């Protein structure tokens, strides 16, 4: 029997499990965000390192995010956790920390968090989402606070845009969001327009619709913008939109 949402707190067994999961997920997201912000100071070198990643001999690097049933996930997570626990100093340190945090989040969501969400159900999932939001919002507020005096770009949205030094999402970050609907649904993004015909503004994914067709499974994302317009986009268009956007806030 599931407990009411209000009873999921640290004094209950399920509350303790949810809080542990939430702290782990939020930590990976925060470390990723910190390093992404640092890497944005030298995008040329960052992008060059990304292209060279396939030739890297650094330990624990995942050159492709392909799961192998024979892998020891606990060993991988320990390796990534040990690596990201080290304080980054150089741009290269931040690059690898971002990569390790992304990889760890992907595997943790699949092998640790996912089974418990399926086991304990929607109320457990909602409590966990709220905890992740709470912890990640502290990080976002610190970023926004540091960037308070950063010039802001023009926006078509009625709300002011986030500071311009908050970095665009990388493809690795996009993959994490698309692979973790709970985090995706609880996050608001900001699209930075490019040119007169490319409007800027806040947006969020409100729903994912899957349907079986003759050609396989069709996936459509309901994307809602601040001007109350909603569009159904396929995954390719959502990826393109996200790569031109930054994380703006966690939705309450």
mmCIF file of C-alpha atoms in Angstrom:
data_model
loop_
_atom_site.group_PDB
_atom_site.id
_atom_site.type_symbol
_atom_site.label_atom_id
_atom_site.label_comp_id
_atom_site.label_asym_id
_atom_site.label_seq_id
_atom_site.Cartn_x
_atom_site.Cartn_y
_atom_site.Cartn_z
ATOM 1 C CA UNK A 1 0.000 0.000 0.000
ATOM 2 C CA UNK A 2 1.384 3.402 -0.961
ATOM 3 C CA UNK A 3 1.651 6.127 1.627
ATOM 4 C CA UNK A 4 0.004 9.503 0.963
ATOM 5 C CA UNK A 5 2.427 11.985 -0.562
ATOM 6 C CA UNK A 6 2.527 14.043 2.649
ATOM 7 C CA UNK A 7 3.807 11.034 4.606
ATOM 8 C CA UNK A 8 6.897 10.579 2.471
ATOM 9 C CA UNK A 9 9.424 12.142 4.788
ATOM 10 C CA UNK A 10 12.744 11.202 6.279
ATOM 11 C CA UNK A 11 11.179 9.212 9.137
ATOM 12 C CA UNK A 12 9.579 6.672 6.798
ATOM 13 C CA UNK A 13 11.435 3.883 5.037
ATOM 14 C CA UNK A 14 10.220 4.984 1.592
ATOM 15 C CA UNK A 15 10.953 8.604 2.451
ATOM 16 C CA UNK A 16 14.537 7.695 3.327
ATOM 17 C CA UNK A 17 14.966 5.747 0.088
ATOM 18 C CA UNK A 18 13.508 8.618 -1.969
ATOM 19 C CA UNK A 19 15.707 11.222 -0.260
ATOM 20 C CA UNK A 20 18.839 9.151 -0.891
ATOM 21 C CA UNK A 21 17.938 8.835 -4.578
ATOM 22 C CA UNK A 22 17.079 12.537 -4.838
ATOM 23 C CA UNK A 23 20.362 13.626 -3.252
ATOM 24 C CA UNK A 24 22.352 11.438 -5.641
ATOM 25 C CA UNK A 25 20.518 12.659 -8.748
ATOM 26 C CA UNK A 26 20.694 16.302 -7.658
ATOM 27 C CA UNK A 27 24.419 15.973 -6.926
ATOM 28 C CA UNK A 28 25.128 14.653 -10.426
ATOM 29 C CA UNK A 29 23.041 17.463 -11.961
ATOM 30 C CA UNK A 30 24.731 20.129 -9.836
ATOM 31 C CA UNK A 31 28.275 18.919 -10.576
ATOM 32 C CA UNK A 32 27.387 18.787 -14.251
ATOM 33 C CA UNK A 33 25.960 22.311 -14.084
ATOM 34 C CA UNK A 34 29.001 23.733 -12.282
ATOM 35 C CA UNK A 35 31.409 22.263 -14.815
ATOM 36 C CA UNK A 36 29.223 23.245 -17.773
ATOM 37 C CA UNK A 37 29.267 26.824 -16.498
ATOM 38 C CA UNK A 38 33.083 26.752 -16.184
ATOM 39 C CA UNK A 39 33.535 25.186 -19.645
ATOM 40 C CA UNK A 40 31.427 27.965 -21.158
ATOM 41 C CA UNK A 41 34.357 30.311 -20.478
ATOM 42 C CA UNK A 42 36.308 28.646 -23.296
ATOM 43 C CA UNK A 43 33.828 27.053 -25.720
ATOM 44 C CA UNK A 44 36.476 26.588 -28.430
ATOM 45 C CA UNK A 45 38.670 24.394 -26.237
ATOM 46 C CA UNK A 46 35.606 22.641 -24.782
ATOM 47 C CA UNK A 47 34.322 21.700 -28.232
ATOM 48 C CA UNK A 48 37.769 20.535 -29.322
ATOM 49 C CA UNK A 49 38.022 18.271 -26.289
ATOM 50 C CA UNK A 50 34.593 16.856 -27.049
ATOM 51 C CA UNK A 51 35.714 15.905 -30.555
ATOM 52 C CA UNK A 52 38.857 14.298 -29.115
ATOM 53 C CA UNK A 53 36.965 12.319 -26.479
ATOM 54 C CA UNK A 54 36.848 9.194 -28.664
ATOM 55 C CA UNK A 55 40.655 8.988 -28.439
ATOM 56 C CA UNK A 56 40.866 9.615 -24.706
ATOM 57 C CA UNK A 57 42.626 7.112 -22.461
ATOM 58 C CA UNK A 58 41.295 8.714 -19.283
ATOM 59 C CA UNK A 59 39.828 6.157 -16.873
ATOM 60 C CA UNK A 60 36.056 5.661 -16.791
ATOM 61 C CA UNK A 61 35.419 7.506 -20.058
ATOM 62 C CA UNK A 62 32.356 6.306 -21.960
ATOM 63 C CA UNK A 63 33.110 7.007 -25.595
ATOM 64 C CA UNK A 64 29.586 5.931 -26.501
ATOM 65 C CA UNK A 65 26.607 5.661 -24.170
ATOM 66 C CA UNK A 66 25.796 2.060 -25.021
ATOM 67 C CA UNK A 67 24.770 -0.222 -22.201
ATOM 68 C CA UNK A 68 26.414 -3.611 -21.857
ATOM 69 C CA UNK A 69 24.569 -6.250 -19.821
ATOM 70 C CA UNK A 70 27.923 -7.711 -18.735
ATOM 71 C CA UNK A 71 29.154 -4.471 -17.160
ATOM 72 C CA UNK A 72 29.471 -4.167 -13.393
ATOM 73 C CA UNK A 73 27.333 -1.066 -12.810
ATOM 74 C CA UNK A 74 28.332 -0.777 -9.149
ATOM 75 C CA UNK A 75 32.008 -0.708 -10.136
ATOM 76 C CA UNK A 76 31.329 1.918 -12.809
ATOM 77 C CA UNK A 77 29.395 4.132 -10.400
ATOM 78 C CA UNK A 78 32.160 3.852 -7.788
ATOM 79 C CA UNK A 79 34.712 4.847 -10.406
ATOM 80 C CA UNK A 80 32.710 7.849 -11.551
ATOM 81 C CA UNK A 81 31.894 8.898 -7.991
ATOM 82 C CA UNK A 82 35.573 8.755 -7.006
ATOM 83 C CA UNK A 83 36.535 10.785 -10.088
ATOM 84 C CA UNK A 84 33.943 13.534 -9.617
ATOM 85 C CA UNK A 85 34.707 13.796 -5.888
ATOM 86 C CA UNK A 86 38.056 15.391 -6.787
ATOM 87 C CA UNK A 87 37.972 19.175 -6.923
ATOM 88 C CA UNK A 88 38.455 20.307 -10.550
ATOM 89 C CA UNK A 89 41.102 22.941 -11.185
ATOM 90 C CA UNK A 90 41.717 23.088 -14.919
ATOM 91 C CA UNK A 91 39.362 23.253 -17.881
ATOM 92 C CA UNK A 92 40.274 19.636 -18.608
ATOM 93 C CA UNK A 93 39.319 18.645 -15.061
ATOM 94 C CA UNK A 94 35.902 20.239 -15.532
ATOM 95 C CA UNK A 95 35.460 18.593 -18.932
ATOM 96 C CA UNK A 96 35.971 15.124 -17.501
ATOM 97 C CA UNK A 97 33.872 15.846 -14.420
ATOM 98 C CA UNK A 98 30.998 16.893 -16.691
ATOM 99 C CA UNK A 99 31.420 13.691 -18.691
ATOM 100 C CA UNK A 100 31.592 11.463 -15.598
ATOM 101 C CA UNK A 101 28.579 13.116 -13.967
ATOM 102 C CA UNK A 102 26.549 12.627 -17.154
ATOM 103 C CA UNK A 103 27.535 8.980 -17.443
ATOM 104 C CA UNK A 104 26.874 8.320 -13.764
ATOM 105 C CA UNK A 105 23.435 9.926 -13.965
ATOM 106 C CA UNK A 106 22.464 7.843 -16.996
ATOM 107 C CA UNK A 107 23.484 4.566 -15.356
ATOM 108 C CA UNK A 108 22.130 5.492 -11.930
ATOM 109 C CA UNK A 109 18.721 6.398 -13.384
ATOM 110 C CA UNK A 110 18.541 3.139 -15.292
ATOM 111 C CA UNK A 111 19.875 0.655 -12.742
ATOM 112 C CA UNK A 112 19.273 2.196 -9.311
ATOM 113 C CA UNK A 113 16.486 4.754 -9.441
ATOM 114 C CA UNK A 114 14.337 3.227 -12.189
ATOM 115 C CA UNK A 115 13.635 -0.093 -10.432
ATOM 116 C CA UNK A 116 12.533 1.679 -7.227
ATOM 117 C CA UNK A 117 10.245 4.065 -9.127
ATOM 118 C CA UNK A 118 8.583 1.114 -10.830
ATOM 119 C CA UNK A 119 8.348 -0.733 -7.518
ATOM 120 C CA UNK A 120 6.956 2.054 -5.329
ATOM 121 C CA UNK A 121 4.792 3.963 -7.810
ATOM 122 C CA UNK A 122 3.681 7.497 -8.616
ATOM 123 C CA UNK A 123 3.548 9.038 -5.132
ATOM 124 C CA UNK A 124 7.083 7.892 -4.412
ATOM 125 C CA UNK A 125 8.158 9.331 -7.785
ATOM 126 C CA UNK A 126 6.453 12.673 -7.127
ATOM 127 C CA UNK A 127 8.078 13.028 -3.692
ATOM 128 C CA UNK A 128 11.462 12.215 -5.231
ATOM 129 C CA UNK A 129 10.949 14.772 -8.021
ATOM 130 C CA UNK A 130 10.111 17.464 -5.474
ATOM 131 C CA UNK A 131 13.297 16.731 -3.532
ATOM 132 C CA UNK A 132 15.452 16.879 -6.658
ATOM 133 C CA UNK A 133 13.791 20.188 -7.579
ATOM 134 C CA UNK A 134 14.478 21.598 -4.130
ATOM 135 C CA UNK A 135 18.165 20.701 -4.138
ATOM 136 C CA UNK A 136 18.804 21.670 -7.761
ATOM 137 C CA UNK A 137 17.029 25.008 -7.323
ATOM 138 C CA UNK A 138 19.589 25.988 -4.686
ATOM 139 C CA UNK A 139 22.298 25.557 -7.334
ATOM 140 C CA UNK A 140 20.303 27.457 -9.979
ATOM 141 C CA UNK A 141 19.722 30.332 -7.582
ATOM 142 C CA UNK A 142 23.455 30.513 -6.868
ATOM 143 C CA UNK A 143 24.190 30.682 -10.605
ATOM 144 C CA UNK A 144 21.548 33.357 -11.136
ATOM 145 C CA UNK A 145 22.863 35.264 -8.132
ATOM 146 C CA UNK A 146 26.457 35.274 -9.426
ATOM 147 C CA UNK A 147 25.183 36.395 -12.813
ATOM 148 C CA UNK A 148 22.875 39.089 -11.503
ATOM 149 C CA UNK A 149 24.828 41.865 -13.209
ATOM 150 C CA UNK A 150 25.338 40.025 -16.484
ATOM 151 C CA UNK A 151 23.777 41.822 -19.495
ATOM 152 C CA UNK A 152 20.572 40.142 -20.631
ATOM 153 C CA UNK A 153 19.568 39.551 -24.220
ATOM 154 C CA UNK A 154 16.349 40.807 -25.777
ATOM 155 C CA UNK A 155 13.431 38.418 -25.328
ATOM 156 C CA UNK A 156 10.010 37.830 -26.877
ATOM 157 C CA UNK A 157 8.813 36.391 -23.554
ATOM 158 C CA UNK A 158 6.979 38.635 -21.042
ATOM 159 C CA UNK A 159 9.464 37.509 -18.384
ATOM 160 C CA UNK A 160 13.079 38.670 -18.531
ATOM 161 C CA UNK A 161 15.504 36.067 -19.911
ATOM 162 C CA UNK A 162 18.070 34.340 -17.711
ATOM 163 C CA UNK A 163 21.610 35.788 -17.606
ATOM 164 C CA UNK A 164 23.466 35.324 -20.865
ATOM 165 C CA UNK A 165 26.397 33.497 -19.241
ATOM 166 C CA UNK A 166 24.281 30.460 -18.344
ATOM 167 C CA UNK A 167 25.567 27.953 -20.917
ATOM 168 C CA UNK A 168 23.671 26.210 -23.674
ATOM 169 C CA UNK A 169 22.984 22.551 -23.082
ATOM 170 C CA UNK A 170 25.398 20.061 -24.583
ATOM 171 C CA UNK A 171 24.235 16.927 -26.391
ATOM 172 C CA UNK A 172 25.202 14.830 -23.350
ATOM 173 C CA UNK A 173 22.940 16.960 -21.144
ATOM 174 C CA UNK A 174 20.108 16.710 -23.675
ATOM 175 C CA UNK A 175 20.409 12.916 -23.650
ATOM 176 C CA UNK A 176 20.166 12.880 -19.862
ATOM 177 C CA UNK A 177 16.984 14.974 -19.912
ATOM 178 C CA UNK A 178 15.365 12.857 -22.635
ATOM 179 C CA UNK A 179 16.304 9.699 -20.770
ATOM 180 C CA UNK A 180 14.853 10.923 -17.464
ATOM 181 C CA UNK A 181 11.295 12.192 -18.026
ATOM 182 C CA UNK A 182 10.874 13.013 -14.329
ATOM 183 C CA UNK A 183 13.667 15.587 -14.537
ATOM 184 C CA UNK A 184 12.553 16.754 -17.994
ATOM 185 C CA UNK A 185 8.977 17.486 -16.878
ATOM 186 C CA UNK A 186 10.144 19.398 -13.804
ATOM 187 C CA UNK A 187 12.509 21.726 -15.701
ATOM 188 C CA UNK A 188 11.833 24.985 -17.528
ATOM 189 C CA UNK A 189 14.144 25.913 -20.396
ATOM 190 C CA UNK A 190 14.942 29.142 -22.181
ATOM 191 C CA UNK A 191 15.369 29.184 -25.963
ATOM 192 C CA UNK A 192 17.745 31.850 -27.206
ATOM 193 C CA UNK A 193 16.507 32.972 -30.586
ATOM 194 C CA UNK A 194 18.849 33.218 -33.543
ATOM 195 C CA UNK A 195 17.670 35.844 -36.004
ATOM 196 C CA UNK A 196 14.370 37.596 -36.635
ATOM 197 C CA UNK A 197 12.476 34.423 -37.504
ATOM 198 C CA UNK A 198 13.661 32.472 -34.462
ATOM 199 C CA UNK A 199 11.806 33.687 -31.368
ATOM 200 C CA UNK A 200 13.272 33.430 -27.882
ATOM 201 C CA UNK A 201 11.352 32.477 -24.768
ATOM 202 C CA UNK A 202 10.688 30.039 -21.944
ATOM 203 C CA UNK A 203 9.342 26.572 -22.646
ATOM 204 C CA UNK A 204 8.788 23.200 -21.020
ATOM 205 C CA UNK A 205 7.791 19.670 -21.991
ATOM 206 C CA UNK A 206 4.378 18.866 -20.522
ATOM 207 C CA UNK A 207 3.770 15.413 -21.952
ATOM 208 C CA UNK A 208 5.309 12.612 -24.003
ATOM 209 C CA UNK A 209 2.988 10.699 -26.331
ATOM 210 C CA UNK A 210 3.993 7.315 -27.704
ATOM 211 C CA UNK A 211 2.023 5.476 -30.372
ATOM 212 C CA UNK A 212 2.640 2.287 -32.324
ATOM 213 C CA UNK A 213 2.657 2.811 -36.085
ATOM 214 C CA UNK A 214 3.430 0.647 -39.079
ATOM 215 C CA UNK A 215 6.956 2.042 -39.032
ATOM 216 C CA UNK A 216 7.483 1.413 -35.299
ATOM 217 C CA UNK A 217 6.976 3.563 -32.208
ATOM 218 C CA UNK A 218 6.187 7.238 -32.790
ATOM 219 C CA UNK A 219 7.235 9.611 -29.996
ATOM 220 C CA UNK A 220 5.862 13.151 -29.776
ATOM 221 C CA UNK A 221 6.743 15.744 -27.130
ATOM 222 C CA UNK A 222 4.145 18.357 -26.125
ATOM 223 C CA UNK A 223 6.200 21.555 -25.812
ATOM 224 C CA UNK A 224 4.488 24.522 -24.156
ATOM 225 C CA UNK A 225 5.837 28.056 -24.554
ATOM 226 C CA UNK A 226 5.217 31.083 -22.334
ATOM 227 C CA UNK A 227 2.896 32.630 -24.906
ATOM 228 C CA UNK A 228 0.437 29.746 -24.265
ATOM 229 C CA UNK A 229 1.250 28.094 -27.576
ATOM 230 C CA UNK A 230 1.842 24.326 -27.506
ATOM 231 C CA UNK A 231 3.458 22.278 -30.257
ATOM 232 C CA UNK A 232 3.856 18.543 -30.748
ATOM 233 C CA UNK A 233 7.463 17.919 -31.775
ATOM 234 C CA UNK A 234 9.300 14.744 -32.658
ATOM 235 C CA UNK A 235 12.519 13.866 -30.841
ATOM 236 C CA UNK A 236 14.781 15.336 -33.516
ATOM 237 C CA UNK A 237 13.103 18.743 -33.253
ATOM 238 C CA UNK A 238 13.163 18.623 -29.454
ATOM 239 C CA UNK A 239 16.911 17.862 -29.479
ATOM 240 C CA UNK A 240 17.481 20.801 -31.832
ATOM 241 C CA UNK A 241 15.413 23.084 -29.572
ATOM 242 C CA UNK A 242 17.287 21.969 -26.463
ATOM 243 C CA UNK A 243 20.700 22.521 -28.032
ATOM 244 C CA UNK A 244 19.664 26.156 -28.586
ATOM 245 C CA UNK A 245 18.416 26.494 -25.003
ATOM 246 C CA UNK A 246 19.716 26.730 -21.460
ATOM 247 C CA UNK A 247 18.267 25.390 -18.227
ATOM 248 C CA UNK A 248 16.279 28.264 -16.758
ATOM 249 C CA UNK A 249 14.728 26.858 -13.594
ATOM 250 C CA UNK A 250 13.041 23.913 -11.999
ATOM 251 C CA UNK A 251 9.289 24.143 -12.187
ATOM 252 C CA UNK A 252 7.368 24.189 -8.973
#
